[in-house]
Amino acid sequence: MTFLKNIIGLIFRGLGLALKYIFLTISSPVWLPFWLIAYLVEHIAFVRNALIATDLYLPFKNMERTPLRFALTVFAIFIAFLIYGALTAFDNAMNAGVDLAADDRLVTVNKINFTQTLPIAYAQKVTAIEGVDSLVHMNWFGGYYKDPREQVITFAVDQTKLLEVYGDDMLLDETHHKNWLRNQQGLLVGELVAKKYGWKVGDRIPLNSNIFSKMDGASVWDFVIEGVYSGKFKQADTNGVYFHYKYFNEALAFGSNQIGWLGIKTTDPSINEKVIKAIDDMFVNSPFETETVPEKAFNKSFIARMGDIGLIVTSSVSAAFFIILVIVGFSMALAIRERTNEIGVMKTLGFTSRRIFKMVLMESMMLACLGGTVGLAASSFVIKQVTSSPQFPLAGLMLNGEIIMQAIILMVFLGLITGIVPAINALRLNIITALSRR
Amino acid sequence: MTSIFSQILTVMMMNIRSLPQRFWMSFSATLAISVVVAVLLSFLSMSKGFEKTLEGAGSENTAIVTRSGSKSELNSVLSNDIVNIITAAPGIAHNAAGQPIYSPELFVIVDGIRRSSKLKANLPMRGISSVGFELRSNVEIAEGRMFEAGKNEIIVGKAAQREFAGFDVGTEVRFGKTIWTVVGLFSTGGSAFESELWADTRTVQSQFRRGNSFQTVRVLLETPGDVQGMVDLVKQDPRLVLDIQTEAEFFSEQGEALSGLVSIGWALSIIMSLGALAGALNTMYTSVSDREREIATLRAIGFSNISAFFGTLVESIVLSILGGFIGAIASYLFMNGRTTATMGGNFTQVGFSFEMSPELFQDGIYLALIIGLVGGIFPAWRAARLPVILAFRGGV
């Protein structure tokens, strides 16, 4: 019996130790920074003195006096900010098209829906409208590369006008641009696509269309890459691929002389309203009525049509924050309650209630900021890892100033909410009750 | 041996009965776990509901013909000639008059205003004939009447009417220059077709300037699931660049559109679980340190450390399963049956409802159980190793 018990005990002990060290090793990126901070505060006189001078030393020592609870609480905060950073950056990147939209650009689509086409003659008619600086007509090609799942965002465009309208956003070598204009089978490829498939200038690329077939029945369209453009801004979407409308239109088996939509550049953003009205009035009561909107509004509505990504992001982040609010709040309350005696002693020694209030609040703030900062740093690291893969299609995925500012506000807010009740309790605590409570 | 079990049982019951003393700490861990489970189940039930809606649309009895590589009804185009050739293929059921039973259909996108966001979204409109009705099971006119051939009349699916504003029976809607009258409301037993507007094929052809072309053809199969005759014909005839699939197969592919959501849901909940795990560990360590003397006393009067170990572990598991149940029930109450719409494979909104199933419920409880197990094992280990001497120390 005792022998069996010993064996079981040994097995459990071994298992426990193994688990402990495995866990410590796996979680080392998480606890190492905190350990480092604690080490610095203890062993570098300058840091310690600075903390003492600002009255933060006691809160700091209080915070880490039960290392395990400290580690767990900070870890929970860390997780919440990791989720916050990653998801908010993702949401931002999805909406980059809205932020980057130019004020002087409009989009004209078929009023029924933007998947319905317009006659090619509309391009000429709209060009004549006063206030239209330049315009380019575009068609959705429904392109894919070899496998129908490998979708390539391909447009057939009026090649001569593309850069007149969108040139401000697209950086392209001048000779490449000229070569592209010259070659009817030329393809202008975005940086992200080129990276994804390893395409270079001069490559011959077959693209298929899941919508259009050629007159000879073939669904493969041959192209030569003549240029690779990059975005002017870091968040710019360079997933697009452009080719000559002429090549498209002449080879089509059906649906020729139709265009998808018009991209328009006005002479000045202030006359947008006038131009919009002039365009839509021109085609009212025609078989193809139009709807013209500013580029920003178009991009926004396009994203909204795709689904409510924002809602999913917000609710997930809120759920994560709710969890840590509860965990951190209760463990803060517990920590202060355990210290009731001690607070009584401090008050007896002459610490003012105000100072104790501040100390408790500072402790919860420190917890929130520590966990939050490391969590944010981790999410930045994760984002870097993810975006470095050439398969990753979102260019603007990063933590920008706005996300970081919001995170800091969240940290302060979290620190306040979790610390305020224990701090008020500590403030109100009567010395007699404090000392008599066990 | 029995004594060990009875010891474990005693300590377990003692721990569970003393839970109210540590109410707030236990409450926080339970709440955290319930939120994690609720988040997971929301994601899973969403993708499940979507999948079910699309799978409900597909039948084994019907084959669908699309242009090769188009992958969706929207992108496919079939000329009248092609339709005539393919519907002569073997394997297609015939009616009493000896004609093959098939339904050539059109599929266009129009703008509609979502009720929830007040924003425009893509709404599918199908040109369909009476044969198309026969090829779909469960089609019923729930309100009003059928559209008449040759007239600008539409009938609206239940989900489309639920998600989009302005499609009540009797109202007029305008797509471009053309005005259509909503004459009826139809249901198809909750499948994806309910997210569509239906109108007469010929009328849609002329109003949307499609000439005599179609987008897809649905045919009734002689033997359910057997499309070999048509596939063989496509192989022989170079004019036919077509994909032939049973409708069930076609829609189950489209139902996978939201499968990414399942991975996102799992990834997110697992990361959140780590946060909840920290809360559970915190709670259990506190529980052990609160009861240090109690545990030591038990040891002193002859209870084994194994009983201390299991007592703590079971406490943690009870808390986490409780949290799991609360989370699952909350998400059932709030999510099950809730309807929404999202972008489906045809670039249009598909209305569907969140669908909670026993399997998903089980997944949620498993996740809670794992959190409870890991969150309990370390504190339990500590409880088992508490020195007996603690029992004899005076004061605190």
mmCIF file of C-alpha atoms in Angstrom, chain B residues 27-348:
data_model
loop_
_atom_site.group_PDB
_atom_site.id
_atom_site.type_symbol
_atom_site.label_atom_id
_atom_site.label_comp_id
_atom_site.label_asym_id
_atom_site.label_seq_id
_atom_site.Cartn_x
_atom_site.Cartn_y
_atom_site.Cartn_z
ATOM 1 C CA PHE B 27 -17.258 34.230 -9.745
ATOM 2 C CA SER B 28 -14.632 36.130 -11.737
ATOM 3 C CA ALA B 29 -13.019 32.930 -13.039
ATOM 4 C CA THR B 30 -16.382 31.415 -13.916
ATOM 5 C CA LEU B 31 -17.472 34.562 -15.692
ATOM 6 C CA ALA B 32 -14.237 34.737 -17.681
ATOM 7 C CA ILE B 33 -14.641 31.136 -18.830
ATOM 8 C CA SER B 34 -18.274 31.691 -19.751
ATOM 9 C CA VAL B 35 -17.351 34.668 -21.947
ATOM 10 C CA VAL B 36 -14.699 32.623 -23.746
ATOM 11 C CA VAL B 37 -17.157 29.829 -24.404
ATOM 12 C CA ALA B 38 -19.804 32.286 -25.555
ATOM 13 C CA VAL B 39 -17.378 33.874 -28.022
ATOM 14 C CA LEU B 40 -16.387 30.501 -29.443
ATOM 15 C CA LEU B 41 -19.968 29.337 -29.815
ATOM 16 C CA SER B 42 -21.040 32.560 -31.492
ATOM 17 C CA PHE B 43 -18.466 32.096 -34.221
ATOM 18 C CA LEU B 44 -19.173 28.405 -34.634
ATOM 19 C CA SER B 45 -22.948 28.772 -34.676
ATOM 20 C CA MET B 46 -22.668 31.516 -37.278
ATOM 21 C CA SER B 47 -20.658 29.424 -39.682
ATOM 22 C CA LYS B 48 -22.845 26.381 -38.954
ATOM 23 C CA GLY B 49 -25.992 28.331 -39.746
ATOM 24 C CA PHE B 50 -24.517 29.630 -42.984
ATOM 25 C CA GLU B 51 -23.416 26.174 -44.035
ATOM 26 C CA LYS B 52 -26.820 24.705 -43.265
ATOM 27 C CA THR B 53 -28.624 27.403 -45.247
ATOM 28 C CA LEU B 54 -26.559 26.712 -48.338
ATOM 29 C CA GLU B 55 -26.603 22.966 -48.005
ATOM 30 C CA GLY B 56 -30.362 23.132 -47.646
ATOM 31 C CA ALA B 57 -30.481 24.707 -51.103
ATOM 32 C CA GLY B 58 -28.819 21.808 -52.864
ATOM 33 C CA SER B 59 -30.550 18.675 -54.026
ATOM 34 C CA GLU B 60 -29.082 15.381 -55.240
ATOM 35 C CA ASN B 61 -31.888 15.069 -57.792
ATOM 36 C CA THR B 62 -30.874 18.154 -59.678
ATOM 37 C CA ALA B 63 -27.719 18.914 -61.636
ATOM 38 C CA ILE B 64 -26.505 22.426 -62.267
ATOM 39 C CA VAL B 65 -24.670 23.439 -65.428
ATOM 40 C CA THR B 66 -22.279 26.420 -65.332
ATOM 41 C CA ARG B 67 -19.629 27.736 -67.644
ATOM 42 C CA SER B 68 -16.361 25.988 -66.806
ATOM 43 C CA GLY B 69 -14.334 27.756 -64.115
ATOM 44 C CA SER B 70 -17.019 30.237 -63.196
ATOM 45 C CA LYS B 71 -17.556 28.709 -59.745
ATOM 46 C CA SER B 72 -20.684 30.783 -59.142
ATOM 47 C CA GLU B 73 -24.008 31.356 -60.831
ATOM 48 C CA LEU B 74 -23.231 35.046 -61.158
ATOM 49 C CA ASN B 75 -20.126 34.562 -63.308
ATOM 50 C CA SER B 76 -21.521 31.870 -65.544
ATOM 51 C CA VAL B 77 -22.953 32.601 -69.004
ATOM 52 C CA LEU B 78 -24.679 30.098 -71.294
ATOM 53 C CA SER B 79 -26.051 30.865 -74.723
ATOM 54 C CA ASN B 80 -29.375 29.448 -75.827
ATOM 55 C CA ASP B 81 -27.580 27.056 -78.225
ATOM 56 C CA ILE B 82 -25.460 25.607 -75.458
ATOM 57 C CA VAL B 83 -28.577 25.132 -73.352
ATOM 58 C CA ASN B 84 -30.222 23.196 -76.182
ATOM 59 C CA ILE B 85 -27.212 20.938 -76.686
ATOM 60 C CA ILE B 86 -26.617 20.061 -73.061
ATOM 61 C CA THR B 87 -30.246 19.411 -72.224
ATOM 62 C CA ALA B 88 -30.275 16.689 -74.884
ATOM 63 C CA ALA B 89 -27.677 14.749 -72.902
ATOM 64 C CA PRO B 90 -28.462 11.276 -71.561
ATOM 65 C CA GLY B 91 -29.344 10.917 -67.888
ATOM 66 C CA ILE B 92 -31.849 13.761 -67.832
ATOM 67 C CA ALA B 93 -35.389 12.954 -66.750
ATOM 68 C CA HIS B 94 -38.192 13.505 -69.256
ATOM 69 C CA ASN B 95 -41.789 14.509 -68.791
ATOM 70 C CA ALA B 96 -44.850 12.727 -70.134
ATOM 71 C CA ALA B 97 -44.532 14.525 -73.474
ATOM 72 C CA GLY B 98 -40.983 13.229 -73.836
ATOM 73 C CA GLN B 99 -39.340 16.601 -73.226
ATOM 74 C CA PRO B 100 -36.299 16.869 -70.946
ATOM 75 C CA ILE B 101 -37.079 18.611 -67.653
ATOM 76 C CA TYR B 102 -34.782 21.582 -67.251
ATOM 77 C CA SER B 103 -34.842 25.162 -66.078
ATOM 78 C CA PRO B 104 -32.553 27.741 -67.678
ATOM 79 C CA GLU B 105 -32.093 30.612 -65.255
ATOM 80 C CA LEU B 106 -30.700 34.106 -65.028
ATOM 81 C CA PHE B 107 -28.946 35.555 -62.047
ATOM 82 C CA VAL B 108 -28.409 39.309 -61.729
ATOM 83 C CA ILE B 109 -27.476 41.539 -58.815
ATOM 84 C CA VAL B 110 -29.520 44.546 -57.785
ATOM 85 C CA ASP B 111 -29.077 46.999 -54.938
ATOM 86 C CA GLY B 112 -31.163 46.698 -51.805
ATOM 87 C CA ILE B 113 -31.047 48.554 -48.512
ATOM 88 C CA ARG B 114 -30.142 46.387 -45.527
ATOM 89 C CA ARG B 115 -32.545 46.940 -42.644
ATOM 90 C CA SER B 116 -29.781 46.604 -40.028
ATOM 91 C CA SER B 117 -27.204 49.009 -41.446
ATOM 92 C CA LYS B 118 -29.435 51.149 -43.700
ATOM 93 C CA LEU B 119 -26.698 50.672 -46.302
ATOM 94 C CA LYS B 120 -26.863 49.293 -49.805
ATOM 95 C CA ALA B 121 -26.018 45.659 -50.270
ATOM 96 C CA ASN B 122 -26.018 43.183 -53.142
ATOM 97 C CA LEU B 123 -29.315 41.401 -53.576
ATOM 98 C CA PRO B 124 -29.654 38.497 -56.014
ATOM 99 C CA MET B 125 -32.488 38.459 -58.546
ATOM 100 C CA ARG B 126 -33.262 35.231 -60.376
ATOM 101 C CA GLY B 127 -35.071 34.819 -63.654
ATOM 102 C CA ILE B 128 -36.963 31.569 -63.299
ATOM 103 C CA SER B 129 -39.763 29.579 -64.917
ATOM 104 C CA SER B 130 -42.394 27.216 -63.562
ATOM 105 C CA VAL B 131 -40.060 24.247 -64.157
ATOM 106 C CA GLY B 132 -37.575 25.938 -61.840
ATOM 107 C CA PHE B 133 -40.220 25.809 -59.128
ATOM 108 C CA GLU B 134 -40.725 22.089 -59.644
ATOM 109 C CA LEU B 135 -36.995 21.442 -59.443
ATOM 110 C CA ARG B 136 -36.821 22.965 -55.973
ATOM 111 C CA SER B 137 -38.392 21.206 -53.073
ATOM 112 C CA ASN B 138 -40.446 23.073 -50.498
ATOM 113 C CA VAL B 139 -41.189 26.147 -52.584
ATOM 114 C CA GLU B 140 -44.315 27.739 -51.229
ATOM 115 C CA ILE B 141 -46.002 31.060 -51.775
ATOM 116 C CA ALA B 142 -46.437 32.323 -48.234
ATOM 117 C CA GLU B 143 -48.258 35.515 -49.095
ATOM 118 C CA GLY B 144 -49.755 37.063 -52.231
ATOM 119 C CA ARG B 145 -49.450 35.163 -55.516
ATOM 120 C CA MET B 146 -47.029 33.993 -58.208
ATOM 121 C CA PHE B 147 -45.622 36.434 -60.741
ATOM 122 C CA GLU B 148 -47.209 36.370 -64.181
ATOM 123 C CA ALA B 149 -45.052 35.648 -67.194
ATOM 124 C CA GLY B 150 -44.254 38.710 -69.280
ATOM 125 C CA LYS B 151 -45.063 41.196 -66.528
ATOM 126 C CA ASN B 152 -42.674 43.204 -64.358
ATOM 127 C CA GLU B 153 -43.639 41.293 -61.251
ATOM 128 C CA ILE B 154 -41.402 39.774 -58.598
ATOM 129 C CA ILE B 155 -41.843 37.482 -55.671
ATOM 130 C CA VAL B 156 -39.524 37.937 -52.697
ATOM 131 C CA GLY B 157 -37.855 35.299 -50.556
ATOM 132 C CA LYS B 158 -38.542 35.363 -46.831
ATOM 133 C CA ALA B 159 -34.922 36.009 -45.855
ATOM 134 C CA ALA B 160 -34.572 38.770 -48.439
ATOM 135 C CA GLN B 161 -37.635 40.488 -47.070
ATOM 136 C CA ARG B 162 -36.398 40.064 -43.512
ATOM 137 C CA GLU B 163 -32.953 41.550 -44.223
ATOM 138 C CA PHE B 164 -33.852 44.200 -46.791
ATOM 139 C CA ALA B 165 -36.216 47.143 -46.507
ATOM 140 C CA GLY B 166 -38.983 47.959 -48.990
ATOM 141 C CA PHE B 167 -40.044 44.543 -50.272
ATOM 142 C CA ASP B 168 -43.473 44.149 -48.727
ATOM 143 C CA VAL B 169 -46.112 42.561 -50.902
ATOM 144 C CA GLY B 170 -47.881 45.215 -52.950
ATOM 145 C CA THR B 171 -45.015 47.716 -53.017
ATOM 146 C CA GLU B 172 -43.253 48.870 -56.146
ATOM 147 C CA VAL B 173 -39.481 48.762 -56.463
ATOM 148 C CA ARG B 174 -37.294 50.443 -59.026
ATOM 149 C CA PHE B 175 -34.167 48.904 -60.522
ATOM 150 C CA GLY B 176 -32.676 51.481 -62.843
ATOM 151 C CA LYS B 177 -35.443 52.663 -65.091
ATOM 152 C CA THR B 178 -37.727 49.694 -64.641
ATOM 153 C CA ILE B 179 -40.440 49.514 -62.026
ATOM 154 C CA TRP B 180 -41.357 46.107 -60.614
ATOM 155 C CA THR B 181 -44.302 45.170 -58.423
ATOM 156 C CA VAL B 182 -43.831 42.819 -55.494
ATOM 157 C CA VAL B 183 -46.726 40.393 -55.822
ATOM 158 C CA GLY B 184 -45.767 37.611 -53.448
ATOM 159 C CA LEU B 185 -43.596 36.257 -50.681
ATOM 160 C CA PHE B 186 -42.107 32.771 -50.977
ATOM 161 C CA SER B 187 -40.363 30.366 -48.657
ATOM 162 C CA THR B 188 -38.112 27.404 -49.458
ATOM 163 C CA GLY B 189 -37.777 25.896 -46.003
ATOM 164 C CA GLY B 190 -34.926 28.114 -44.825
ATOM 165 C CA SER B 191 -32.515 27.467 -47.715
ATOM 166 C CA ALA B 192 -30.365 30.030 -49.511
ATOM 167 C CA PHE B 193 -33.009 30.615 -52.207
ATOM 168 C CA GLU B 194 -35.017 32.541 -49.645
ATOM 169 C CA SER B 195 -32.466 35.348 -49.939
ATOM 170 C CA GLU B 196 -33.443 35.948 -53.570
ATOM 171 C CA LEU B 197 -35.944 37.864 -55.653
ATOM 172 C CA TRP B 198 -37.625 35.796 -58.350
ATOM 173 C CA ALA B 199 -39.137 36.985 -61.600
ATOM 174 C CA ASP B 200 -40.069 35.569 -64.993
ATOM 175 C CA THR B 201 -37.015 34.501 -67.028
ATOM 176 C CA ARG B 202 -38.034 36.201 -70.277
ATOM 177 C CA THR B 203 -38.884 39.446 -68.519
ATOM 178 C CA VAL B 204 -35.519 39.511 -66.736
ATOM 179 C CA GLN B 205 -33.791 38.753 -70.040
ATOM 180 C CA SER B 206 -35.375 41.730 -71.734
ATOM 181 C CA GLN B 207 -35.274 44.184 -68.834
ATOM 182 C CA PHE B 208 -31.603 43.466 -68.136
ATOM 183 C CA ARG B 209 -30.745 43.264 -71.845
ATOM 184 C CA ARG B 210 -29.471 39.700 -71.736
ATOM 185 C CA GLY B 211 -30.718 38.794 -75.222
ATOM 186 C CA ASN B 212 -31.428 35.073 -75.334
ATOM 187 C CA SER B 213 -28.654 34.069 -72.942
ATOM 188 C CA PHE B 214 -28.878 32.408 -69.554
ATOM 189 C CA GLN B 215 -26.492 31.900 -66.711
ATOM 190 C CA THR B 216 -27.193 28.413 -65.442
ATOM 191 C CA VAL B 217 -29.339 25.442 -66.302
ATOM 192 C CA ARG B 218 -30.784 23.123 -63.723
ATOM 193 C CA VAL B 219 -31.873 19.693 -64.931
ATOM 194 C CA LEU B 220 -33.784 16.921 -63.229
ATOM 195 C CA LEU B 221 -31.692 13.747 -63.117
ATOM 196 C CA GLU B 222 -33.037 10.306 -63.950
ATOM 197 C CA THR B 223 -30.961 8.783 -61.180
ATOM 198 C CA PRO B 224 -30.213 11.085 -58.247
ATOM 199 C CA GLY B 225 -26.524 11.984 -58.071
ATOM 200 C CA ASP B 226 -25.687 10.519 -61.492
ATOM 201 C CA VAL B 227 -24.385 13.214 -63.833
ATOM 202 C CA GLN B 228 -22.102 10.912 -65.833
ATOM 203 C CA GLY B 229 -24.134 11.145 -69.050
ATOM 204 C CA MET B 230 -23.836 14.922 -69.139
ATOM 205 C CA VAL B 231 -20.152 14.890 -68.155
ATOM 206 C CA ASP B 232 -19.442 12.458 -71.004
ATOM 207 C CA LEU B 233 -21.228 14.686 -73.484
ATOM 208 C CA VAL B 234 -19.196 17.710 -72.357
ATOM 209 C CA LYS B 235 -16.005 15.703 -72.883
ATOM 210 C CA GLN B 236 -16.981 14.730 -76.434
ATOM 211 C CA ASP B 237 -18.256 18.071 -77.658
ATOM 212 C CA PRO B 238 -15.583 20.806 -77.867
ATOM 213 C CA ARG B 239 -18.289 23.498 -77.993
ATOM 214 C CA LEU B 240 -19.279 22.674 -74.433
ATOM 215 C CA VAL B 241 -16.923 24.345 -71.961
ATOM 216 C CA LEU B 242 -19.051 23.483 -68.964
ATOM 217 C CA ASP B 243 -18.940 22.282 -65.380
ATOM 218 C CA ILE B 244 -21.596 19.767 -64.366
ATOM 219 C CA GLN B 245 -22.272 19.233 -60.699
ATOM 220 C CA THR B 246 -25.163 18.027 -58.644
ATOM 221 C CA GLU B 247 -26.824 20.952 -56.968
ATOM 222 C CA ALA B 248 -25.950 19.507 -53.558
ATOM 223 C CA GLU B 249 -22.269 19.436 -54.472
ATOM 224 C CA PHE B 250 -22.412 22.947 -55.908
ATOM 225 C CA PHE B 251 -23.929 24.476 -52.787
ATOM 226 C CA SER B 252 -21.807 22.575 -50.335
ATOM 227 C CA GLU B 253 -18.777 24.173 -52.016
ATOM 228 C CA GLN B 254 -20.363 27.568 -51.567
ATOM 229 C CA GLY B 255 -21.178 26.820 -47.934
ATOM 230 C CA GLU B 256 -17.485 26.661 -47.258
ATOM 231 C CA ALA B 257 -17.216 30.406 -47.846
ATOM 232 C CA LEU B 258 -17.474 31.067 -44.127
ATOM 233 C CA SER B 259 -15.326 28.155 -43.006
ATOM 234 C CA GLY B 260 -12.536 30.654 -42.358
ATOM 235 C CA LEU B 261 -14.740 32.004 -39.619
ATOM 236 C CA VAL B 262 -14.452 28.700 -37.767
ATOM 237 C CA SER B 263 -10.659 28.957 -37.672
ATOM 238 C CA ILE B 264 -10.809 32.595 -36.624
ATOM 239 C CA GLY B 265 -13.327 31.711 -33.923
ATOM 240 C CA TRP B 266 -11.142 28.926 -32.577
ATOM 241 C CA ALA B 267 -7.933 30.973 -32.726
ATOM 242 C CA LEU B 268 -9.530 33.889 -30.959
ATOM 243 C CA SER B 269 -11.160 31.762 -28.268
ATOM 244 C CA ILE B 270 -7.973 29.837 -27.604
ATOM 245 C CA ILE B 271 -6.036 33.064 -27.137
ATOM 246 C CA MET B 272 -8.796 34.407 -24.921
ATOM 247 C CA SER B 273 -8.803 31.096 -23.043
ATOM 248 C CA LEU B 274 -5.214 31.815 -22.041
ATOM 249 C CA GLY B 275 -6.463 35.003 -20.401
ATOM 250 C CA ALA B 276 -9.290 33.124 -18.707
ATOM 251 C CA LEU B 277 -6.798 30.449 -17.697
ATOM 252 C CA ALA B 278 -4.747 33.090 -15.904
ATOM 253 C CA GLY B 279 -7.930 34.048 -14.065
ATOM 254 C CA ALA B 280 -8.681 30.436 -13.170
ATOM 255 C CA LEU B 281 -5.142 29.845 -11.907
ATOM 256 C CA ASN B 282 -5.324 33.021 -9.864
ATOM 257 C CA THR B 283 -8.589 31.932 -8.321
ATOM 258 C CA MET B 284 -7.421 28.449 -7.496
ATOM 259 C CA TYR B 285 -4.110 29.555 -6.021
ATOM 260 C CA THR B 286 -6.015 32.006 -3.856
ATOM 261 C CA SER B 287 -8.396 29.262 -2.882
ATOM 262 C CA VAL B 288 -5.490 27.063 -1.815
ATOM 263 C CA SER B 289 -3.734 29.803 0.117
ATOM 264 C CA ASP B 290 -6.986 30.754 1.849
ATOM 265 C CA ARG B 291 -7.406 27.202 3.023
ATOM 266 C CA GLU B 292 -3.798 26.460 3.862
ATOM 267 C CA ARG B 293 -4.519 25.726 7.488
ATOM 268 C CA GLU B 294 -7.609 23.723 6.686
ATOM 269 C CA ILE B 295 -5.739 21.529 4.229
ATOM 270 C CA ALA B 296 -2.834 21.096 6.628
ATOM 271 C CA THR B 297 -5.231 20.176 9.405
ATOM 272 C CA LEU B 298 -6.852 17.550 7.220
ATOM 273 C CA ARG B 299 -3.428 16.136 6.499
ATOM 274 C CA ALA B 300 -2.624 16.155 10.208
ATOM 275 C CA ILE B 301 -5.686 14.068 11.030
ATOM 276 C CA GLY B 302 -4.721 11.479 8.439
ATOM 277 C CA PHE B 303 -6.048 12.578 5.068
ATOM 278 C CA SER B 304 -3.634 11.843 2.235
ATOM 279 C CA ASN B 305 -2.124 14.484 -0.027
ATOM 280 C CA ILE B 306 -3.821 12.785 -2.963
ATOM 281 C CA SER B 307 -7.167 13.777 -1.517
ATOM 282 C CA ALA B 308 -5.939 17.384 -1.165
ATOM 283 C CA PHE B 309 -4.831 17.268 -4.791
ATOM 284 C CA PHE B 310 -8.110 15.997 -6.171
ATOM 285 C CA GLY B 311 -10.175 18.198 -3.916
ATOM 286 C CA THR B 312 -8.653 21.302 -5.445
ATOM 287 C CA LEU B 313 -8.680 19.949 -8.985
ATOM 288 C CA VAL B 314 -12.350 19.078 -8.795
ATOM 289 C CA GLU B 315 -13.186 22.498 -7.412
ATOM 290 C CA SER B 316 -11.519 24.078 -10.433
ATOM 291 C CA ILE B 317 -13.268 21.759 -12.862
ATOM 292 C CA VAL B 318 -16.661 22.372 -11.274
ATOM 293 C CA LEU B 319 -16.122 26.131 -11.594
ATOM 294 C CA SER B 320 -15.036 25.912 -15.214
ATOM 295 C CA ILE B 321 -17.829 23.591 -16.295
ATOM 296 C CA LEU B 322 -20.270 25.889 -14.588
ATOM 297 C CA GLY B 323 -18.736 28.748 -16.582
ATOM 298 C CA GLY B 324 -18.911 26.693 -19.753
ATOM 299 C CA PHE B 325 -22.603 25.982 -19.209
ATOM 300 C CA ILE B 326 -23.395 29.594 -18.450
ATOM 301 C CA GLY B 327 -21.523 30.691 -21.585
ATOM 302 C CA ALA B 328 -23.159 28.067 -23.760
ATOM 303 C CA ILE B 329 -26.626 28.820 -22.450
ATOM 304 C CA ALA B 330 -26.081 32.565 -22.813
ATOM 305 C CA SER B 331 -24.941 32.202 -26.380
ATOM 306 C CA TYR B 332 -27.841 29.838 -27.052
ATOM 307 C CA LEU B 333 -30.312 32.381 -25.698
ATOM 308 C CA PHE B 334 -28.790 35.333 -27.502
ATOM 309 C CA MET B 335 -27.533 33.737 -30.683
ATOM 310 C CA ASN B 336 -29.618 30.707 -31.608
ATOM 311 C CA GLY B 337 -32.125 31.639 -34.272
ATOM 312 C CA ARG B 338 -30.772 35.163 -34.562
ATOM 313 C CA THR B 339 -30.758 36.079 -38.206
ATOM 314 C CA THR B 340 -28.259 37.992 -40.226
ATOM 315 C CA ALA B 341 -26.905 38.069 -43.739
ATOM 316 C CA THR B 342 -23.453 38.015 -45.169
ATOM 317 C CA MET B 343 -21.659 37.907 -48.477
ATOM 318 C CA GLY B 344 -21.967 34.481 -50.046
ATOM 319 C CA GLY B 345 -20.208 32.900 -53.013
ATOM 320 C CA ASN B 346 -22.342 34.730 -55.566
ATOM 321 C CA PHE B 347 -21.179 38.140 -54.395
ATOM 322 C CA THR B 348 -24.631 38.631 -52.886
#
